[in-house]
mmCIF file of C-alpha atoms in Angstrom:
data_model
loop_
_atom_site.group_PDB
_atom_site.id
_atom_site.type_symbol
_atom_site.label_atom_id
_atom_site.label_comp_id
_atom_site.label_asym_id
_atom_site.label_seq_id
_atom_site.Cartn_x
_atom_site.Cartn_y
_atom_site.Cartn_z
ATOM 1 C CA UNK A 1 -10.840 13.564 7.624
ATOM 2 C CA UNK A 2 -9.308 9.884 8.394
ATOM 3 C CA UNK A 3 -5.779 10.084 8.559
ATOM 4 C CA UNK A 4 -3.214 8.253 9.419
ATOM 5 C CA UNK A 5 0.421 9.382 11.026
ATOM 6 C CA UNK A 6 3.965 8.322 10.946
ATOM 7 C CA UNK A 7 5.890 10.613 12.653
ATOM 8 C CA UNK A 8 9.398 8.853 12.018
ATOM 9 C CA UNK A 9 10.526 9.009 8.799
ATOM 10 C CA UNK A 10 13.750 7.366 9.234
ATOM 11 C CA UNK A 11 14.805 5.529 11.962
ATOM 12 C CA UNK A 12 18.199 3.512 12.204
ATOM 13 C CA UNK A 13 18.617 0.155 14.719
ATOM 14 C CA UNK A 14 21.826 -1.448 15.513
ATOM 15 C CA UNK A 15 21.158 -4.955 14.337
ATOM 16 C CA UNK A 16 19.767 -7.559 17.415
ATOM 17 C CA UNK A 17 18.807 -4.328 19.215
ATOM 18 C CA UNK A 18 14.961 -4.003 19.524
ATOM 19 C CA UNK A 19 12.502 -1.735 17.177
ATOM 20 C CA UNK A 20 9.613 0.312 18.059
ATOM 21 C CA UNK A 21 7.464 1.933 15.008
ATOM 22 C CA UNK A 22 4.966 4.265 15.494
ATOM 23 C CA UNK A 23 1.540 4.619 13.987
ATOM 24 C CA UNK A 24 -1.409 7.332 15.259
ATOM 25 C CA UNK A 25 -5.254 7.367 13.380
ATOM 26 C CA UNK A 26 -7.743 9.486 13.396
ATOM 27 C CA UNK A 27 -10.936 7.993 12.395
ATOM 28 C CA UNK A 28 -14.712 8.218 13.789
ATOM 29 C CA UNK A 29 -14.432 4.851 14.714
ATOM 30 C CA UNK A 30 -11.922 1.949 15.379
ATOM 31 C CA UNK A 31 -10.943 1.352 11.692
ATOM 32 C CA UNK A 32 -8.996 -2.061 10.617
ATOM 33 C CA UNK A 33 -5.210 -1.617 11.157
ATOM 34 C CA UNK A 34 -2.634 -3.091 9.244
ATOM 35 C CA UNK A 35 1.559 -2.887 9.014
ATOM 36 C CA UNK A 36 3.224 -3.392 5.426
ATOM 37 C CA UNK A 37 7.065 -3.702 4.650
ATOM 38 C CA UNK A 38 8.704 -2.768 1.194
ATOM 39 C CA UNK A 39 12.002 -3.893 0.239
ATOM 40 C CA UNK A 40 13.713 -1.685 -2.430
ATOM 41 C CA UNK A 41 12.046 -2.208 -6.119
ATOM 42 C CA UNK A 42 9.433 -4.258 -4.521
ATOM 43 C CA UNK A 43 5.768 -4.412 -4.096
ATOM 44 C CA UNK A 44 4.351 -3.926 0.004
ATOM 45 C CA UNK A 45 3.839 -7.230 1.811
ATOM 46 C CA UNK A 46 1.548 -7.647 4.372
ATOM 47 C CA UNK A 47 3.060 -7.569 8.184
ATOM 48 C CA UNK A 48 0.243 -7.785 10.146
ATOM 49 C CA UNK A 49 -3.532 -6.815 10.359
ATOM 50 C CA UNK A 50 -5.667 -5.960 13.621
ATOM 51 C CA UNK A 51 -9.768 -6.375 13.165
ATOM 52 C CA UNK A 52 -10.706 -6.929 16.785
ATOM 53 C CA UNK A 53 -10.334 -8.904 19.848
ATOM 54 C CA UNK A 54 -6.667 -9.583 21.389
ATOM 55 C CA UNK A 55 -4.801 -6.263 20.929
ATOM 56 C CA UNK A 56 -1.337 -7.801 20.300
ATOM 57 C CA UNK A 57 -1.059 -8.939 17.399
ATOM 58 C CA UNK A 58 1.515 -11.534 15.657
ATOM 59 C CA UNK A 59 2.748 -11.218 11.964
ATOM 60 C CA UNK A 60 4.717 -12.510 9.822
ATOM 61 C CA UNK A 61 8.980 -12.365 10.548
ATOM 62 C CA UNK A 62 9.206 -12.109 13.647
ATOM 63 C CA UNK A 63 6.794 -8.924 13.725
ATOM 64 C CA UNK A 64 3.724 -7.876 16.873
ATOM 65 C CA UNK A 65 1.883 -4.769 17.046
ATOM 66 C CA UNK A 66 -0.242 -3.278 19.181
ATOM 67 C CA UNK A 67 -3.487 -1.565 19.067
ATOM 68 C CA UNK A 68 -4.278 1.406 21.946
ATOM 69 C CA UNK A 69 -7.783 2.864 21.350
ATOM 70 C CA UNK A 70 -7.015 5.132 24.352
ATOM 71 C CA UNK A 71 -3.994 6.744 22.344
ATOM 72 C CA UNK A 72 -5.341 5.817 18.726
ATOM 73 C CA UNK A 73 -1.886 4.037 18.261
ATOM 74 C CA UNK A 74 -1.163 0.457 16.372
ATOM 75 C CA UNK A 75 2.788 0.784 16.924
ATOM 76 C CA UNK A 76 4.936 -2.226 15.483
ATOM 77 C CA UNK A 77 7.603 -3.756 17.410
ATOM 78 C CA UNK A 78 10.530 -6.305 16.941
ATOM 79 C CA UNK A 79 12.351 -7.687 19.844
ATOM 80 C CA UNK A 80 15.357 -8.199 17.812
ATOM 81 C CA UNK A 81 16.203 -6.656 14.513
ATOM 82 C CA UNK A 82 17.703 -8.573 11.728
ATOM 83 C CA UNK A 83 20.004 -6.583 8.546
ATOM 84 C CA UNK A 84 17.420 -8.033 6.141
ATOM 85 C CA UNK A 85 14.366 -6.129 8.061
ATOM 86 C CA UNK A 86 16.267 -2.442 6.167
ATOM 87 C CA UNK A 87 12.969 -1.472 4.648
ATOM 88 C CA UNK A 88 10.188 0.597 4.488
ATOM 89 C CA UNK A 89 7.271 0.288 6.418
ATOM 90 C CA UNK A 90 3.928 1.637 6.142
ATOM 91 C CA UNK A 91 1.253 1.390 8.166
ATOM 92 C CA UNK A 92 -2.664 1.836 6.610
ATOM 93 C CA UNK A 93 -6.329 2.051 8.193
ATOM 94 C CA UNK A 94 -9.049 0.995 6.649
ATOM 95 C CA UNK A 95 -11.623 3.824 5.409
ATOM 96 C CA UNK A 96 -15.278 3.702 3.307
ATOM 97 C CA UNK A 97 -13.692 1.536 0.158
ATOM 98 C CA UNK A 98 -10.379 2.143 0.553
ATOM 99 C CA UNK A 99 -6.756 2.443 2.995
ATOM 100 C CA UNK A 100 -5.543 4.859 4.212
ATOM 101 C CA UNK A 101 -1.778 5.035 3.993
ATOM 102 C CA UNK A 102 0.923 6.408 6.425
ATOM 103 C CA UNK A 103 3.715 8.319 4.631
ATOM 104 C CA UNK A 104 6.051 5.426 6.145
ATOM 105 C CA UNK A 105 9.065 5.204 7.842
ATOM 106 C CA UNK A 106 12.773 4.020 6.201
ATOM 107 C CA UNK A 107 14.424 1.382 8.753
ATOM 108 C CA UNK A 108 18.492 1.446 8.284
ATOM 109 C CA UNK A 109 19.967 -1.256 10.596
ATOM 110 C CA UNK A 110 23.336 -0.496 11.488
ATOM 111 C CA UNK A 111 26.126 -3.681 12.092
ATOM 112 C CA UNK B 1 -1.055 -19.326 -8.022
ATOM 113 C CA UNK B 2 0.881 -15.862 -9.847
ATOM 114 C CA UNK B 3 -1.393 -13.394 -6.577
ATOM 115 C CA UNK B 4 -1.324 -9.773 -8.765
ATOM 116 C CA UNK B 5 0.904 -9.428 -11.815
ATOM 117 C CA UNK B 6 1.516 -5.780 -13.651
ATOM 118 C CA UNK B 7 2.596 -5.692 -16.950
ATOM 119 C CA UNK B 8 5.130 -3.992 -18.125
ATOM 120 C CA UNK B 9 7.499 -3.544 -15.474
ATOM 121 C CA UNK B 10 9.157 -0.414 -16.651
ATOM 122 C CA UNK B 11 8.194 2.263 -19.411
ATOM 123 C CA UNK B 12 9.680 5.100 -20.736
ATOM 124 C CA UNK B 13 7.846 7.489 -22.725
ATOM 125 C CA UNK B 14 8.065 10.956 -24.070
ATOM 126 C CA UNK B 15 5.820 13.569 -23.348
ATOM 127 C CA UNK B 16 1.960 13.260 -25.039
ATOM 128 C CA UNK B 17 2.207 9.719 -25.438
ATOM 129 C CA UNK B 18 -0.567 7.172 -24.294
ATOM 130 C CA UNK B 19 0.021 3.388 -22.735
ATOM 131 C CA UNK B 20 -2.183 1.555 -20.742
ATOM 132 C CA UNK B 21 -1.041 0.104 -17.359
ATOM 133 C CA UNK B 22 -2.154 -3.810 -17.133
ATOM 134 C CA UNK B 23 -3.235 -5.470 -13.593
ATOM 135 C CA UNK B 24 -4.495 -9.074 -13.151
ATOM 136 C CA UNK B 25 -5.140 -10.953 -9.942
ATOM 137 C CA UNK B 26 -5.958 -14.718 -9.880
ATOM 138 C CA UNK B 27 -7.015 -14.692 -5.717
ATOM 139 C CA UNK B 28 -10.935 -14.012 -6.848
ATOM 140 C CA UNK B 29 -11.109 -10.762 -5.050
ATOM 141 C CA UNK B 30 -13.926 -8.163 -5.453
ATOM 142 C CA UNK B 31 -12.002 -5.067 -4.937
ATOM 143 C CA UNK B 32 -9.164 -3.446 -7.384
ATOM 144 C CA UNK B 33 -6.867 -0.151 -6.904
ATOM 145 C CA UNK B 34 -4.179 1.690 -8.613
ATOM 146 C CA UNK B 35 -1.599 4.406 -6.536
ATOM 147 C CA UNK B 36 1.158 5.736 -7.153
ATOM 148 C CA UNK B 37 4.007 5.952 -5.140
ATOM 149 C CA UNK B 38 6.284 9.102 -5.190
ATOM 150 C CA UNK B 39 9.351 9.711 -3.236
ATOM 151 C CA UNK B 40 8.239 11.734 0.390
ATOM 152 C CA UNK B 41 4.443 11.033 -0.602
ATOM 153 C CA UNK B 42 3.874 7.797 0.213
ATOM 154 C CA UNK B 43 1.264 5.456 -1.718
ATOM 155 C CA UNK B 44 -1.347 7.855 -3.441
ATOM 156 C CA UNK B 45 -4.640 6.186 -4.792
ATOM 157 C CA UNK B 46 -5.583 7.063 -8.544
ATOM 158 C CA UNK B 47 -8.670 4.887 -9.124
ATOM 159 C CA UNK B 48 -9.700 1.900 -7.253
ATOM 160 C CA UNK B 49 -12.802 -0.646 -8.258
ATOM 161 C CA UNK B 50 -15.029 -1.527 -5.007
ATOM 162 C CA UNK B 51 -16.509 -4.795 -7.405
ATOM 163 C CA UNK B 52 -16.847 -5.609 -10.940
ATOM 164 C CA UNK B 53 -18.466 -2.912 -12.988
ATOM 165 C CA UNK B 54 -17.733 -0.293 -10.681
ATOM 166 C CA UNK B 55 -15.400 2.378 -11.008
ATOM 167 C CA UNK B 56 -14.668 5.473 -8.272
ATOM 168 C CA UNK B 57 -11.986 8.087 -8.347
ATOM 169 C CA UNK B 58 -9.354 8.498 -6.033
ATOM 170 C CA UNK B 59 -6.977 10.809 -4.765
ATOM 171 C CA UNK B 60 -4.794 12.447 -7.425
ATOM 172 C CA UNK B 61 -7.611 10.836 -10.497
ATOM 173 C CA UNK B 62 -6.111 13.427 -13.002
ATOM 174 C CA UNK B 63 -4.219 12.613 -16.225
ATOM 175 C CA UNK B 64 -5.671 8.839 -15.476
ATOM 176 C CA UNK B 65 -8.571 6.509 -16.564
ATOM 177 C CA UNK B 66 -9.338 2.887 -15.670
ATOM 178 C CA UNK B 67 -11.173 0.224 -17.186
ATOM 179 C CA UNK B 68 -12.786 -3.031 -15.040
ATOM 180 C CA UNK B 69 -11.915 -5.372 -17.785
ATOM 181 C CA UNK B 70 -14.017 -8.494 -15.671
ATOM 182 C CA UNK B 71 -13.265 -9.568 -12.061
ATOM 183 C CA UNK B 72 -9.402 -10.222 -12.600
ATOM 184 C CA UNK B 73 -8.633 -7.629 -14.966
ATOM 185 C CA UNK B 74 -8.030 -3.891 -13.807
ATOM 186 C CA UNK B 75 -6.320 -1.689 -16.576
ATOM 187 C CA UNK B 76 -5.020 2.038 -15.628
ATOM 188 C CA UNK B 77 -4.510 4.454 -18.717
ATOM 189 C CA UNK B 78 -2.719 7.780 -19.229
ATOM 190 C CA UNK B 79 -4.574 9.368 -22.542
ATOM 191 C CA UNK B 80 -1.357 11.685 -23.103
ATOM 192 C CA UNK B 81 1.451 11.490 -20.466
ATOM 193 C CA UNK B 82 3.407 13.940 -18.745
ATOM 194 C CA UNK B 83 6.398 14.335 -16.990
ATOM 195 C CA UNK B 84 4.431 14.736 -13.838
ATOM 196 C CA UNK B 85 3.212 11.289 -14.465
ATOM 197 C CA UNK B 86 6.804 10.007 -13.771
ATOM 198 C CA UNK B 87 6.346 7.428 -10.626
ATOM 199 C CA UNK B 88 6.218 4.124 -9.873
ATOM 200 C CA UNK B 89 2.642 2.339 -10.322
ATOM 201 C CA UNK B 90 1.167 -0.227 -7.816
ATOM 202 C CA UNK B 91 -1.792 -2.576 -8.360
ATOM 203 C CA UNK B 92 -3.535 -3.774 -5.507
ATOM 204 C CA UNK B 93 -6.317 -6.514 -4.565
ATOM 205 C CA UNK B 94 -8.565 -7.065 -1.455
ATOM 206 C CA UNK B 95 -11.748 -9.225 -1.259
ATOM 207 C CA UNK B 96 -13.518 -7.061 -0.294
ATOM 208 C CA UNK B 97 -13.581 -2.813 0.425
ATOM 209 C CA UNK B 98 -12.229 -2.575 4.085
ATOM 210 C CA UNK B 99 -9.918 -5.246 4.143
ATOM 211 C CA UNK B 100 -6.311 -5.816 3.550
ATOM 212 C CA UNK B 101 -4.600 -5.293 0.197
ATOM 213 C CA UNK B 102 -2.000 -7.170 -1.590
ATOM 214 C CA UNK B 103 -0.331 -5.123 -3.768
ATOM 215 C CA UNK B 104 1.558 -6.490 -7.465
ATOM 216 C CA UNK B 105 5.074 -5.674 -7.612
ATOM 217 C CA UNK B 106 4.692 -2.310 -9.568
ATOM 218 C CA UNK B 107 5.374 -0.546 -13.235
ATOM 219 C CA UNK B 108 8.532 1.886 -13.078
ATOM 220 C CA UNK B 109 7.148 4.480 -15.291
ATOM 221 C CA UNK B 110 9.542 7.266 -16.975
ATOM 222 C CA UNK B 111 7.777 9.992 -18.826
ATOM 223 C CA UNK B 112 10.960 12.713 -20.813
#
């Protein structure tokens, strides 16, 4: 079955210090990746999407990730973390019709 | 340019009660999906619509019916609530099946 994995479910980043957020699929194929953020009582906004070609991608605030197809990994990364990037992020796949979600992982940036 | 917009932003209702869960999107996509999101299980899909007319079942369908209203309009209905039902409901929107989703900004839903 496609899944998707988030194996951090809370991670906490002294703010300016640099973030690392893992993702692992498991599809038959290379699916479309993408990273979403959620701020507390809000809807997910869209970080970042990978379809193909240049495996770094940029997003949106400061945000890259990277697709591995040798470790089925889209990991997101920030060089420098910010107090208003506290959220939750989820990373999704895309399946037949529909995404796939990660479980996602709470961010808690410490001063 | 309003994206997707949920109406009503929170409910409370008691236990055997019905409402219907409203979801428009002005961005002229094909595709429409409802989850809900519960605390440790992440985004859950109920029902989604691949295109007008269409209707599929999703993950936890249960307890939950949808109607394809027209291209903009995707409504999600609970026939007689229950406290399971408590959660927070998210409308989404792509243009088409596989690709991203923007998401509405949910319906807090209480069910005592």
């Amino acid at each position: 079955a496609q899944s998707v994995t988030q194996p951090d479910i809370h991670i906490t980043v002294s703010e300016g210090a640099s973030l690392e957020l893992r993702c692992n699929y498991s599809y038959g194929a290379t699916p479309y990746l993408f990273w979403y953020v959620q701020s507390p009582g809000q809807g997910l906004q869209l970080l970042l999407k990978y379809f193909s070609g240049d495996t770094l991608v940029q997003g949106i605030k400061g945000f890259e990730a990277e697709f591995k197809r040798s470790q089925s990994s889209f990991n997101l990364r920030k060089p420098s973390v910010h107090w208003s990037d506290a959220a939750e992020y989820f990373c999704a796949a895309s399946g037949f019709q529909k995404l796939v979600f990660g479980t996602g992982t709470r961010l808690l940036v410490s001063p | 340019n309003a994206g997707v917009t949920q109406t009503p932003k929170f409910q409370v209702l008691k236990t055997g009660q019905s409402m219907t869960l409203q979801c428009a999107q002005d961005m002229n996509h094909n595709s429409m999906y409802w989850y809900r999101q519960d605390p440790g299980m992440g985004l859950r899909l109920i029902y989604y619509s691949a295109s007008e007319g269409t209707t599929d079942k999703g993950e936890v369908p249960n307890g939950y019916n949808v109607s394809r209203l027209n291209k903009r309009e995707f409504s999600l209905r609970l026939e007689s609530a229950a406290p399971s039902q408590t959660s927070v409901y998210f409308c989404a929107t792509a243009l088409d099946r596989v690709y991203e989703q923007y998401f509405g900004p949910g319906t807090r839903l209480t069910v005592t």
